[in-house]
PDB file of C-alpha atoms in Angstrom:
ATOM      1  CA  UNK A   1     135.474-113.696 -48.806  1.00 38.00           C
ATOM      2  CA  UNK A   2     136.169-109.896 -48.741  1.00 37.00           C
ATOM      3  CA  UNK A   3     137.801-108.637 -51.937  1.00 41.00           C
ATOM      4  CA  UNK A   4     141.340-107.730 -51.492  1.00 44.00           C
ATOM      5  CA  UNK A   5     142.141-103.945 -51.432  1.00 50.00           C
ATOM      6  CA  UNK A   6     145.862-104.683 -52.275  1.00 67.00           C
ATOM      7  CA  UNK A   7     147.450-103.173 -55.371  1.00 76.00           C
ATOM      8  CA  UNK A   8     147.443-105.532 -58.448  1.00 89.00           C
ATOM      9  CA  UNK A   9     149.530-104.740 -61.607  1.00 94.00           C
ATOM     10  CA  UNK A  10     146.598-106.480 -63.433  1.00 98.00           C
ATOM     11  CA  UNK A  11     143.983-103.945 -62.187  1.00 98.00           C
ATOM     12  CA  UNK A  12     144.399-100.353 -63.058  1.00 98.00           C
ATOM     13  CA  UNK A  13     142.850 -97.725 -60.943  1.00 98.00           C
ATOM     14  CA  UNK A  14     142.511 -95.112 -63.667  1.00 98.00           C
ATOM     15  CA  UNK A  15     140.934 -95.453 -67.102  1.00 98.00           C
ATOM     16  CA  UNK A  16     140.303 -93.502 -70.273  1.00 98.00           C
ATOM     17  CA  UNK A  17     136.866 -93.528 -71.886  1.00 98.00           C
ATOM     18  CA  UNK A  18     135.331 -91.780 -74.922  1.00 98.00           C
ATOM     19  CA  UNK A  19     131.710 -90.562 -74.852  1.00 97.00           C
ATOM     20  CA  UNK A  20     130.330 -90.634 -78.409  1.00 95.00           C
ATOM     21  CA  UNK A  21     127.940 -87.801 -79.785  1.00 94.00           C
ATOM     22  CA  UNK A  22     127.331 -89.585 -83.020  1.00 89.00           C
ATOM     23  CA  UNK A  23     127.361 -93.179 -82.249  1.00 89.00           C
ATOM     24  CA  UNK A  24     126.357 -95.664 -85.053  1.00 78.00           C
ATOM     25  CA  UNK A  25     127.217 -99.254 -86.012  1.00 66.00           C
ATOM     26  CA  UNK A  26     130.136 -99.204 -88.223  1.00 54.00           C
ATOM     27  CA  UNK A  27     129.467-100.767 -91.617  1.00 61.00           C
ATOM     28  CA  UNK A  28     133.156-100.853 -92.485  1.00 51.00           C
ATOM     29  CA  UNK A  29     133.950-103.428 -89.798  1.00 52.00           C
ATOM     30  CA  UNK A  30     130.876-105.681 -90.186  1.00 46.00           C
ATOM     31  CA  UNK A  31     132.639-108.159 -92.417  1.00 51.00           C
ATOM     32  CA  UNK A  32     134.805-109.859 -89.753  1.00 52.00           C
ATOM     33  CA  UNK A  33     132.857-108.775 -86.518  1.00 48.00           C
ATOM     34  CA  UNK A  34     130.255-111.493 -86.053  1.00 55.00           C
ATOM     35  CA  UNK A  35     129.291-109.926 -82.713  1.00 46.00           C
ATOM     36  CA  UNK A  36     128.198-106.705 -84.610  1.00 46.00           C
ATOM     37  CA  UNK A  37     124.568-106.253 -85.534  1.00 57.00           C
ATOM     38  CA  UNK A  38     123.210-104.566 -88.702  1.00 52.00           C
ATOM     39  CA  UNK A  39     122.439-100.773 -88.299  1.00 52.00           C
ATOM     40  CA  UNK A  40     119.511-100.895 -90.773  1.00 49.00           C
ATOM     41  CA  UNK A  41     116.467 -99.353 -89.471  1.00 46.00           C
ATOM     42  CA  UNK A  42     118.185 -98.693 -86.169  1.00 51.00           C
ATOM     43  CA  UNK A  43     117.404 -95.024 -86.018  1.00 57.00           C
ATOM     44  CA  UNK A  44     119.542 -92.438 -84.187  1.00 81.00           C
ATOM     45  CA  UNK A  45     121.317 -94.426 -81.576  1.00 87.00           C
ATOM     46  CA  UNK A  46     123.500 -91.428 -80.443  1.00 90.00           C
ATOM     47  CA  UNK A  47     121.442 -90.275 -77.453  1.00 93.00           C
ATOM     48  CA  UNK A  48     121.299 -93.766 -76.026  1.00 95.00           C
ATOM     49  CA  UNK A  49     124.987 -94.395 -76.494  1.00 94.00           C
ATOM     50  CA  UNK A  50     125.823 -90.959 -75.068  1.00 96.00           C
ATOM     51  CA  UNK A  51     123.821 -91.744 -71.932  1.00 97.00           C
ATOM     52  CA  UNK A  52     125.181 -95.339 -71.555  1.00 98.00           C
ATOM     53  CA  UNK A  53     128.708 -94.060 -71.333  1.00 98.00           C
ATOM     54  CA  UNK A  54     127.775 -91.100 -69.069  1.00 98.00           C
ATOM     55  CA  UNK A  55     126.258 -93.501 -66.538  1.00 98.00           C
ATOM     56  CA  UNK A  56     128.954 -95.999 -66.894  1.00 98.00           C
ATOM     57  CA  UNK A  57     131.633 -93.310 -66.211  1.00 98.00           C
ATOM     58  CA  UNK A  58     129.736 -92.090 -63.175  1.00 98.00           C
ATOM     59  CA  UNK A  59     129.327 -95.667 -61.716  1.00 98.00           C
ATOM     60  CA  UNK A  60     132.984 -96.291 -62.047  1.00 98.00           C
ATOM     61  CA  UNK A  61     133.901 -92.983 -60.402  1.00 98.00           C
ATOM     62  CA  UNK A  62     131.425 -93.983 -57.483  1.00 98.00           C
ATOM     63  CA  UNK A  63     133.818 -97.017 -57.001  1.00 97.00           C
ATOM     64  CA  UNK A  64     136.791 -94.779 -56.679  1.00 98.00           C
ATOM     65  CA  UNK A  65     138.129 -95.338 -60.233  1.00 98.00           C
ATOM     66  CA  UNK A  66     139.706 -92.209 -61.826  1.00 98.00           C
ATOM     67  CA  UNK A  67     137.978 -91.856 -65.178  1.00 98.00           C
ATOM     68  CA  UNK A  68     139.394 -89.516 -67.867  1.00 98.00           C
ATOM     69  CA  UNK A  69     136.306 -88.964 -70.042  1.00 98.00           C
ATOM     70  CA  UNK A  70     136.839 -87.574 -73.486  1.00 98.00           C
ATOM     71  CA  UNK A  71     134.268 -86.459 -75.987  1.00 98.00           C
ATOM     72  CA  UNK A  72     133.948 -87.653 -79.513  1.00 94.00           C
ATOM     73  CA  UNK A  73     131.941 -84.927 -81.235  1.00 92.00           C
ATOM     74  CA  UNK A  74     132.719 -85.877 -84.946  1.00 86.00           C
ATOM     75  CA  UNK A  75     130.611 -88.085 -87.036  1.00 85.00           C
ATOM     76  CA  UNK A  76     133.479 -89.877 -88.940  1.00 88.00           C
ATOM     77  CA  UNK A  77     134.595 -92.087 -86.218  1.00 91.00           C
ATOM     78  CA  UNK A  78     131.592 -94.525 -85.391  1.00 88.00           C
ATOM     79  CA  UNK A  79     133.818 -96.745 -83.228  1.00 91.00           C
ATOM     80  CA  UNK A  80     135.427 -93.981 -81.180  1.00 94.00           C
ATOM     81  CA  UNK A  81     133.740 -95.351 -77.979  1.00 96.00           C
ATOM     82  CA  UNK A  82     136.272 -98.174 -78.063  1.00 96.00           C
ATOM     83  CA  UNK A  83     139.585 -96.565 -77.298  1.00 98.00           C
ATOM     84  CA  UNK A  84     141.394 -99.588 -75.983  1.00 97.00           C
ATOM     85  CA  UNK A  85     142.060-100.535 -79.548  1.00 97.00           C
ATOM     86  CA  UNK A  86     144.271 -97.765 -80.652  1.00 98.00           C
ATOM     87  CA  UNK A  87     146.481 -97.283 -77.585  1.00 98.00           C
ATOM     88  CA  UNK A  88     147.620 -99.007 -74.337  1.00 98.00           C
ATOM     89  CA  UNK A  89     149.682 -97.918 -71.389  1.00 98.00           C
ATOM     90  CA  UNK A  90     152.329 -99.805 -69.448  1.00 98.00           C
ATOM     91  CA  UNK A  91     154.280 -99.663 -66.266  1.00 96.00           C
ATOM     92  CA  UNK A  92     157.692 -97.906 -66.490  1.00 96.00           C
ATOM     93  CA  UNK A  93     156.056 -95.046 -68.349  1.00 98.00           C
ATOM     94  CA  UNK A  94     155.413 -96.548 -71.767  1.00 98.00           C
ATOM     95  CA  UNK A  95     152.485 -95.835 -74.222  1.00 98.00           C
ATOM     96  CA  UNK A  96     151.795 -97.929 -77.358  1.00 98.00           C
ATOM     97  CA  UNK A  97     149.830 -96.730 -80.426  1.00 98.00           C
ATOM     98  CA  UNK A  98     148.459 -99.387 -82.664  1.00 98.00           C
ATOM     99  CA  UNK A  99     147.848-100.087 -86.373  1.00 98.00           C
ATOM    100  CA  UNK A 100     144.189-100.476 -87.149  1.00 97.00           C
ATOM    101  CA  UNK A 101     142.614-102.445 -89.958  1.00 95.00           C
ATOM    102  CA  UNK A 102     139.642-100.192 -90.883  1.00 93.00           C
ATOM    103  CA  UNK A 103     140.310 -96.698 -92.308  1.00 94.00           C
ATOM    104  CA  UNK A 104     137.583 -95.123 -90.080  1.00 91.00           C
ATOM    105  CA  UNK A 105     139.179 -96.590 -87.030  1.00 93.00           C
ATOM    106  CA  UNK A 106     142.559 -95.025 -87.741  1.00 97.00           C
ATOM    107  CA  UNK A 107     140.915 -91.549 -87.279  1.00 96.00           C
ATOM    108  CA  UNK A 108     140.304 -92.411 -83.653  1.00 96.00           C
ATOM    109  CA  UNK A 109     143.831 -91.872 -82.604  1.00 97.00           C
ATOM    110  CA  UNK A 110     143.863 -88.531 -80.705  1.00 97.00           C
ATOM    111  CA  UNK A 111     146.871 -86.425 -79.648  1.00 98.00           C
ATOM    112  CA  UNK A 112     144.884 -84.861 -76.859  1.00 98.00           C
ATOM    113  CA  UNK A 113     144.472 -88.140 -75.085  1.00 98.00           C
ATOM    114  CA  UNK A 114     148.191 -88.741 -75.429  1.00 98.00           C
ATOM    115  CA  UNK A 115     149.019 -85.312 -74.108  1.00 98.00           C
ATOM    116  CA  UNK A 116     146.883 -85.842 -71.118  1.00 98.00           C
ATOM    117  CA  UNK A 117     148.549 -88.986 -70.230  1.00 98.00           C
ATOM    118  CA  UNK A 118     151.932 -87.162 -70.631  1.00 98.00           C
ATOM    119  CA  UNK A 119     150.708 -84.359 -68.315  1.00 98.00           C
ATOM    120  CA  UNK A 120     148.930 -86.430 -65.675  1.00 98.00           C
ATOM    121  CA  UNK A 121     151.291 -89.455 -65.726  1.00 98.00           C
ATOM    122  CA  UNK A 122     155.009 -90.296 -65.888  1.00 98.00           C
ATOM    123  CA  UNK A 123     155.505 -91.202 -69.588  1.00 98.00           C
ATOM    124  CA  UNK A 124     158.911 -92.025 -70.671  1.00 97.00           C
ATOM    125  CA  UNK A 125     158.303 -93.177 -74.295  1.00 98.00           C
ATOM    126  CA  UNK A 126     155.417 -93.479 -76.790  1.00 98.00           C
ATOM    127  CA  UNK A 127     155.949 -96.226 -79.184  1.00 98.00           C
ATOM    128  CA  UNK A 128     153.929 -95.703 -82.372  1.00 98.00           C
ATOM    129  CA  UNK A 129     153.303 -98.978 -84.418  1.00 98.00           C
ATOM    130  CA  UNK A 130     150.682 -97.276 -86.728  1.00 98.00           C
ATOM    131  CA  UNK A 131     153.220 -97.243 -89.538  1.00 98.00           C
ATOM    132  CA  UNK A 132     152.632-100.894 -89.999  1.00 98.00           C
ATOM    133  CA  UNK A 133     149.277-100.140 -91.589  1.00 98.00           C
ATOM    134  CA  UNK A 134     151.372 -99.394 -94.799  1.00 97.00           C
ATOM    135  CA  UNK A 135     152.461-103.028 -94.897  1.00 97.00           C
ATOM    136  CA  UNK A 136     148.988-104.462 -94.152  1.00 97.00           C
ATOM    137  CA  UNK A 137     150.013-105.493 -90.468  1.00 98.00           C
ATOM    138  CA  UNK A 138     147.310-104.777 -87.990  1.00 98.00           C
ATOM    139  CA  UNK A 139     147.287-105.120 -84.123  1.00 98.00           C
ATOM    140  CA  UNK A 140     144.346-103.500 -82.433  1.00 97.00           C
ATOM    141  CA  UNK A 141     145.559-102.939 -78.909  1.00 98.00           C
ATOM    142  CA  UNK A 142     144.047-104.739 -75.909  1.00 98.00           C
ATOM    143  CA  UNK A 143     141.259-105.819 -78.310  1.00 97.00           C
ATOM    144  CA  UNK A 144     143.694-107.991 -80.293  1.00 97.00           C
ATOM    145  CA  UNK A 145     145.731-108.908 -77.222  1.00 98.00           C
ATOM    146  CA  UNK A 146     144.653-109.832 -73.685  1.00 98.00           C
ATOM    147  CA  UNK A 147     147.603-108.921 -71.544  1.00 98.00           C
ATOM    148  CA  UNK A 148     148.505-110.797 -68.368  1.00 98.00           C
ATOM    149  CA  UNK A 149     150.594-107.943 -66.564  1.00 97.00           C
ATOM    150  CA  UNK A 150     151.577-110.249 -63.677  1.00 96.00           C
ATOM    151  CA  UNK A 151     152.747-113.291 -65.594  1.00 96.00           C
ATOM    152  CA  UNK A 152     154.001-111.040 -68.642  1.00 97.00           C
ATOM    153  CA  UNK A 153     151.967-113.060 -71.146  1.00 97.00           C
ATOM    154  CA  UNK A 154     150.140-111.776 -74.233  1.00 98.00           C
ATOM    155  CA  UNK A 155     147.260-113.945 -75.421  1.00 98.00           C
ATOM    156  CA  UNK A 156     146.287-113.178 -79.092  1.00 98.00           C
ATOM    157  CA  UNK A 157     143.758-114.848 -81.505  1.00 97.00           C
ATOM    158  CA  UNK A 158     144.940-114.938 -85.115  1.00 95.00           C
ATOM    159  CA  UNK A 159     142.601-112.768 -87.199  1.00 94.00           C
ATOM    160  CA  UNK A 160     142.554-110.161 -89.852  1.00 92.00           C
ATOM    161  CA  UNK A 161     143.069-107.599 -87.089  1.00 92.00           C
ATOM    162  CA  UNK A 162     145.719-109.414 -85.293  1.00 97.00           C
ATOM    163  CA  UNK A 163     148.929-110.066 -87.229  1.00 97.00           C
ATOM    164  CA  UNK A 164     151.564-112.458 -85.728  1.00 97.00           C
ATOM    165  CA  UNK A 165     154.433-110.194 -87.006  1.00 98.00           C
ATOM    166  CA  UNK A 166     152.931-107.144 -85.165  1.00 98.00           C
ATOM    167  CA  UNK A 167     152.288-109.292 -81.941  1.00 98.00           C
ATOM    168  CA  UNK A 168     155.845-110.431 -81.871  1.00 98.00           C
ATOM    169  CA  UNK A 169     157.235-106.855 -82.395  1.00 98.00           C
ATOM    170  CA  UNK A 170     155.078-105.599 -79.528  1.00 98.00           C
ATOM    171  CA  UNK A 171     155.982-108.524 -77.059  1.00 98.00           C
ATOM    172  CA  UNK A 172     159.764-108.057 -77.798  1.00 98.00           C
ATOM    173  CA  UNK A 173     159.398-104.298 -77.123  1.00 97.00           C
ATOM    174  CA  UNK A 174     157.367-104.659 -74.005  1.00 97.00           C
ATOM    175  CA  UNK A 175     158.631-107.895 -72.646  1.00 97.00           C
ATOM    176  CA  UNK A 176     155.610-109.986 -72.823  1.00 98.00           C
ATOM    177  CA  UNK A 177     155.687-113.705 -73.901  1.00 98.00           C
ATOM    178  CA  UNK A 178     153.305-114.100 -77.029  1.00 98.00           C
ATOM    179  CA  UNK A 179     150.772-116.829 -77.135  1.00 98.00           C
ATOM    180  CA  UNK A 180     149.091-116.947 -80.491  1.00 97.00           C
ATOM    181  CA  UNK A 181     146.217-119.232 -81.135  1.00 97.00           C
ATOM    182  CA  UNK A 182     143.200-119.787 -83.304  1.00 96.00           C
ATOM    183  CA  UNK A 183     139.635-119.430 -82.134  1.00 97.00           C
ATOM    184  CA  UNK A 184     136.405-119.800 -84.179  1.00 94.00           C
ATOM    185  CA  UNK A 185     132.701-119.308 -83.323  1.00 91.00           C
ATOM    186  CA  UNK A 186     130.146-122.085 -83.821  1.00 90.00           C
ATOM    187  CA  UNK A 187     129.787-121.155 -87.313  1.00 89.00           C
ATOM    188  CA  UNK A 188     133.541-121.497 -88.109  1.00 92.00           C
ATOM    189  CA  UNK A 189     134.344-117.869 -88.281  1.00 90.00           C
ATOM    190  CA  UNK A 190     137.459-116.508 -86.768  1.00 91.00           C
ATOM    191  CA  UNK A 191     137.021-114.571 -83.523  1.00 93.00           C
ATOM    192  CA  UNK A 192     137.783-111.097 -84.498  1.00 89.00           C
ATOM    193  CA  UNK A 193     139.302-109.784 -81.085  1.00 95.00           C
ATOM    194  CA  UNK A 194     140.679-111.804 -78.328  1.00 97.00           C
ATOM    195  CA  UNK A 195     139.183-109.780 -75.567  1.00 97.00           C
ATOM    196  CA  UNK A 196     135.611-111.049 -76.380  1.00 95.00           C
ATOM    197  CA  UNK A 197     137.058-114.441 -75.731  1.00 95.00           C
ATOM    198  CA  UNK A 198     138.779-114.053 -72.476  1.00 97.00           C
ATOM    199  CA  UNK A 199     139.444-111.919 -69.472  1.00 98.00           C
ATOM    200  CA  UNK A 200     142.511-112.141 -67.209  1.00 98.00           C
ATOM    201  CA  UNK A 201     142.074-110.941 -63.731  1.00 98.00           C
ATOM    202  CA  UNK A 202     144.259-111.027 -60.613  1.00 98.00           C
ATOM    203  CA  UNK A 203     143.005-114.384 -59.039  1.00 98.00           C
ATOM    204  CA  UNK A 204     140.922-115.761 -61.962  1.00 98.00           C
ATOM    205  CA  UNK A 205     140.593-116.017 -65.765  1.00 98.00           C
ATOM    206  CA  UNK A 206     137.502-116.313 -67.748  1.00 98.00           C
ATOM    207  CA  UNK A 207     137.978-118.056 -71.153  1.00 98.00           C
ATOM    208  CA  UNK A 208     135.787-119.398 -73.939  1.00 97.00           C
ATOM    209  CA  UNK A 209     137.624-122.700 -74.036  1.00 97.00           C
ATOM    210  CA  UNK A 210     135.448-124.341 -76.675  1.00 95.00           C
ATOM    211  CA  UNK A 211     136.269-121.654 -79.209  1.00 96.00           C
ATOM    212  CA  UNK A 212     140.036-122.372 -79.054  1.00 97.00           C
ATOM    213  CA  UNK A 213     140.536-124.717 -81.915  1.00 96.00           C
ATOM    214  CA  UNK A 214     143.722-126.560 -80.652  1.00 96.00           C
ATOM    215  CA  UNK A 215     143.032-128.690 -77.732  1.00 96.00           C
ATOM    216  CA  UNK A 216     146.662-128.727 -76.751  1.00 96.00           C
ATOM    217  CA  UNK A 217     146.482-124.836 -76.490  1.00 96.00           C
ATOM    218  CA  UNK A 218     143.294-125.175 -74.288  1.00 96.00           C
ATOM    219  CA  UNK A 219     145.122-127.380 -71.778  1.00 97.00           C
ATOM    220  CA  UNK A 220     148.329-125.269 -71.987  1.00 97.00           C
ATOM    221  CA  UNK A 221     146.308-122.048 -70.996  1.00 97.00           C
ATOM    222  CA  UNK A 222     144.375-123.882 -68.213  1.00 98.00           C
ATOM    223  CA  UNK A 223     147.551-125.351 -66.719  1.00 97.00           C
ATOM    224  CA  UNK A 224     149.422-122.008 -66.987  1.00 97.00           C
ATOM    225  CA  UNK A 225     146.723-120.060 -65.128  1.00 97.00           C
ATOM    226  CA  UNK A 226     146.272-122.826 -62.443  1.00 97.00           C
ATOM    227  CA  UNK A 227     150.034-122.919 -61.759  1.00 96.00           C
ATOM    228  CA  UNK A 228     149.866-119.170 -61.136  1.00 93.00           C
ATOM    229  CA  UNK A 229     147.152-119.765 -58.509  1.00 95.00           C
ATOM    230  CA  UNK A 230     144.193-118.491 -60.704  1.00 97.00           C
ATOM    231  CA  UNK A 231     140.836-120.063 -60.913  1.00 98.00           C
ATOM    232  CA  UNK A 232     139.806-120.788 -64.581  1.00 98.00           C
ATOM    233  CA  UNK A 233     136.230-120.066 -65.414  1.00 98.00           C
ATOM    234  CA  UNK A 234     135.220-121.686 -68.631  1.00 98.00           C
ATOM    235  CA  UNK A 235     132.819-119.787 -70.615  1.00 98.00           C
ATOM    236  CA  UNK A 236     130.328-121.366 -72.996  1.00 97.00           C
ATOM    237  CA  UNK A 237     129.849-120.203 -76.621  1.00 95.00           C
ATOM    238  CA  UNK A 238     126.454-118.848 -75.657  1.00 96.00           C
ATOM    239  CA  UNK A 239     128.121-116.844 -72.840  1.00 97.00           C
ATOM    240  CA  UNK A 240     130.703-115.429 -75.097  1.00 96.00           C
ATOM    241  CA  UNK A 241     128.048-114.268 -77.523  1.00 94.00           C
ATOM    242  CA  UNK A 242     126.568-112.354 -74.504  1.00 96.00           C
ATOM    243  CA  UNK A 243     129.949-110.657 -73.912  1.00 96.00           C
ATOM    244  CA  UNK A 244     130.661-112.566 -70.675  1.00 98.00           C
ATOM    245  CA  UNK A 245     134.354-112.628 -71.811  1.00 97.00           C
ATOM    246  CA  UNK A 246     134.596-108.840 -72.436  1.00 98.00           C
ATOM    247  CA  UNK A 247     135.217-107.712 -68.873  1.00 98.00           C
ATOM    248  CA  UNK A 248     137.990-105.848 -67.109  1.00 98.00           C
ATOM    249  CA  UNK A 249     139.373-105.984 -63.642  1.00 98.00           C
ATOM    250  CA  UNK A 250     139.899-102.519 -61.993  1.00 98.00           C
ATOM    251  CA  UNK A 251     141.162-101.308 -58.610  1.00 98.00           C
ATOM    252  CA  UNK A 252     138.541 -99.229 -56.688  1.00 97.00           C
ATOM    253  CA  UNK A 253     138.678 -97.275 -53.479  1.00 95.00           C
ATOM    254  CA  UNK A 254     137.465-100.505 -51.649  1.00 95.00           C
ATOM    255  CA  UNK A 255     139.163-103.154 -53.440  1.00 96.00           C
ATOM    256  CA  UNK A 256     139.175-104.830 -56.915  1.00 98.00           C
ATOM    257  CA  UNK A 257     136.006-104.846 -59.071  1.00 98.00           C
ATOM    258  CA  UNK A 258     135.230-106.689 -62.260  1.00 98.00           C
ATOM    259  CA  UNK A 259     133.395-104.338 -64.740  1.00 98.00           C
ATOM    260  CA  UNK A 260     131.170-106.072 -67.328  1.00 98.00           C
ATOM    261  CA  UNK A 261     127.992-105.482 -68.875  1.00 98.00           C
ATOM    262  CA  UNK A 262     124.507-106.261 -67.624  1.00 98.00           C
ATOM    263  CA  UNK A 263     124.089-108.511 -70.665  1.00 97.00           C
ATOM    264  CA  UNK A 264     127.231-110.427 -69.724  1.00 98.00           C
ATOM    265  CA  UNK A 265     126.211-110.650 -65.973  1.00 98.00           C
ATOM    266  CA  UNK A 266     122.824-112.218 -66.753  1.00 98.00           C
ATOM    267  CA  UNK A 267     124.582-114.836 -68.927  1.00 98.00           C
ATOM    268  CA  UNK A 268     126.877-116.125 -66.047  1.00 98.00           C
ATOM    269  CA  UNK A 269     125.923-119.033 -63.749  1.00 98.00           C
ATOM    270  CA  UNK A 270     125.695-118.651 -59.906  1.00 98.00           C
ATOM    271  CA  UNK A 271     128.775-120.728 -59.459  1.00 98.00           C
ATOM    272  CA  UNK A 272     130.830-118.418 -61.813  1.00 98.00           C
ATOM    273  CA  UNK A 273     129.569-115.375 -60.016  1.00 98.00           C
ATOM    274  CA  UNK A 274     130.579-116.921 -56.655  1.00 98.00           C
ATOM    275  CA  UNK A 275     134.116-117.564 -57.968  1.00 98.00           C
ATOM    276  CA  UNK A 276     134.423-114.028 -59.189  1.00 98.00           C
ATOM    277  CA  UNK A 277     133.114-112.661 -55.900  1.00 98.00           C
ATOM    278  CA  UNK A 278     135.864-114.395 -53.973  1.00 97.00           C
ATOM    279  CA  UNK A 279     138.380-111.714 -55.092  1.00 96.00           C
ATOM    280  CA  UNK A 280     136.531-108.957 -56.912  1.00 97.00           C
ATOM    281  CA  UNK A 281     133.107-107.201 -56.527  1.00 97.00           C
ATOM    282  CA  UNK A 282     131.097-107.466 -59.866  1.00 98.00           C
ATOM    283  CA  UNK A 283     130.120-103.900 -61.209  1.00 98.00           C
ATOM    284  CA  UNK A 284     127.438-104.403 -64.007  1.00 98.00           C
ATOM    285  CA  UNK A 285     127.186-101.567 -66.614  1.00 98.00           C
ATOM    286  CA  UNK A 286     124.214-101.195 -68.933  1.00 98.00           C
ATOM    287  CA  UNK A 287     125.402-100.554 -72.450  1.00 97.00           C
ATOM    288  CA  UNK A 288     123.028-102.436 -74.754  1.00 95.00           C
ATOM    289  CA  UNK A 289     123.106 -99.811 -77.433  1.00 94.00           C
ATOM    290  CA  UNK A 290     126.945 -99.814 -77.635  1.00 94.00           C
ATOM    291  CA  UNK A 291     126.918-103.601 -77.754  1.00 94.00           C
ATOM    292  CA  UNK A 292     125.131-103.435 -81.118  1.00 91.00           C
ATOM    293  CA  UNK A 293     128.567-102.333 -82.453  1.00 89.00           C
ATOM    294  CA  UNK A 294     130.082-105.660 -81.463  1.00 86.00           C
ATOM    295  CA  UNK A 295     132.008-104.573 -78.367  1.00 92.00           C
ATOM    296  CA  UNK A 296     131.078-104.410 -74.606  1.00 96.00           C
ATOM    297  CA  UNK A 297     132.487-102.901 -71.444  1.00 98.00           C
ATOM    298  CA  UNK A 298     136.148-104.102 -71.795  1.00 98.00           C
ATOM    299  CA  UNK A 299     136.154-102.451 -75.207  1.00 97.00           C
ATOM    300  CA  UNK A 300     135.044 -99.162 -73.862  1.00 98.00           C
ATOM    301  CA  UNK A 301     137.767 -98.882 -71.178  1.00 98.00           C
ATOM    302  CA  UNK A 302     141.492 -98.238 -71.759  1.00 98.00           C
ATOM    303  CA  UNK A 303     143.256 -98.924 -68.477  1.00 98.00           C
ATOM    304  CA  UNK A 304     145.973 -96.574 -67.375  1.00 98.00           C
ATOM    305  CA  UNK A 305     149.015 -98.579 -66.107  1.00 98.00           C
ATOM    306  CA  UNK A 306     151.154 -95.451 -65.430  1.00 98.00           C
ATOM    307  CA  UNK A 307     152.363 -93.730 -62.373  1.00 97.00           C
ATOM    308  CA  UNK A 308     150.632 -90.438 -61.560  1.00 97.00           C
ATOM    309  CA  UNK A 309     152.676 -87.255 -61.578  1.00 95.00           C
ATOM    310  CA  UNK A 310     151.153 -86.128 -58.171  1.00 81.00           C
TER     311      UNK A 310
END
């Protein structure tokens, strides 16, 4: 089946990425990110991470994606390569800025990125939730929440980085229905970000169902997606550990694509790849160095759901 080239509110055609000049694994976030590896004896990872983002941005542009590539030249923001955690954009001209748990991650918020969005796109209002940090309430953007822009649903795993009060406040403001749930890895630890567990695309959803602790919630999610006409691709725990859930659907010049890492693609089965291929072309991006920090392709891409000024 040829992928559809029709517009989809789920798949943005423009993105923001940040290229790190001093990438390293953030020791401050290691306590609750079980996907993150130790940075001991890792050496200087900066050149490798810089090259990975450079190549990933080039491949996206080759597909017709507009990539706004920003530089991160400071050494005090080790996770700056993951901009989707501190801001998100929404149809109607809205931008959200989020409260971050780690002090080092709060320094990632950049006025120049917001200014670019205002100059290139129609932005009506910027809603800043970062003040919730003073109350210990955190919500790390589209890491904490996987947003279904079509069905107006926000899926969020409860964790130290995703507070239910903050989720409810966001959903009320942006007209999403919140779906909070618990999810744990095979060792019993909370999943730190929802977007490592699931990906919602236009015609399918990829979910690590076995990690969702409530069987009723599992059935509810499957039924909801199927009623909306989406195929549900269940991901195993092993596939989640290889970042198979950390993908994002984008709209390129020749139709929808699913951007994910080469690590994730190698973990998928032929049947799963076939289901994805019915509505989106798979674009693998090699970012093994960046994945050492506990995030993958979805985390490196902040989708722009705004109307261009021109």
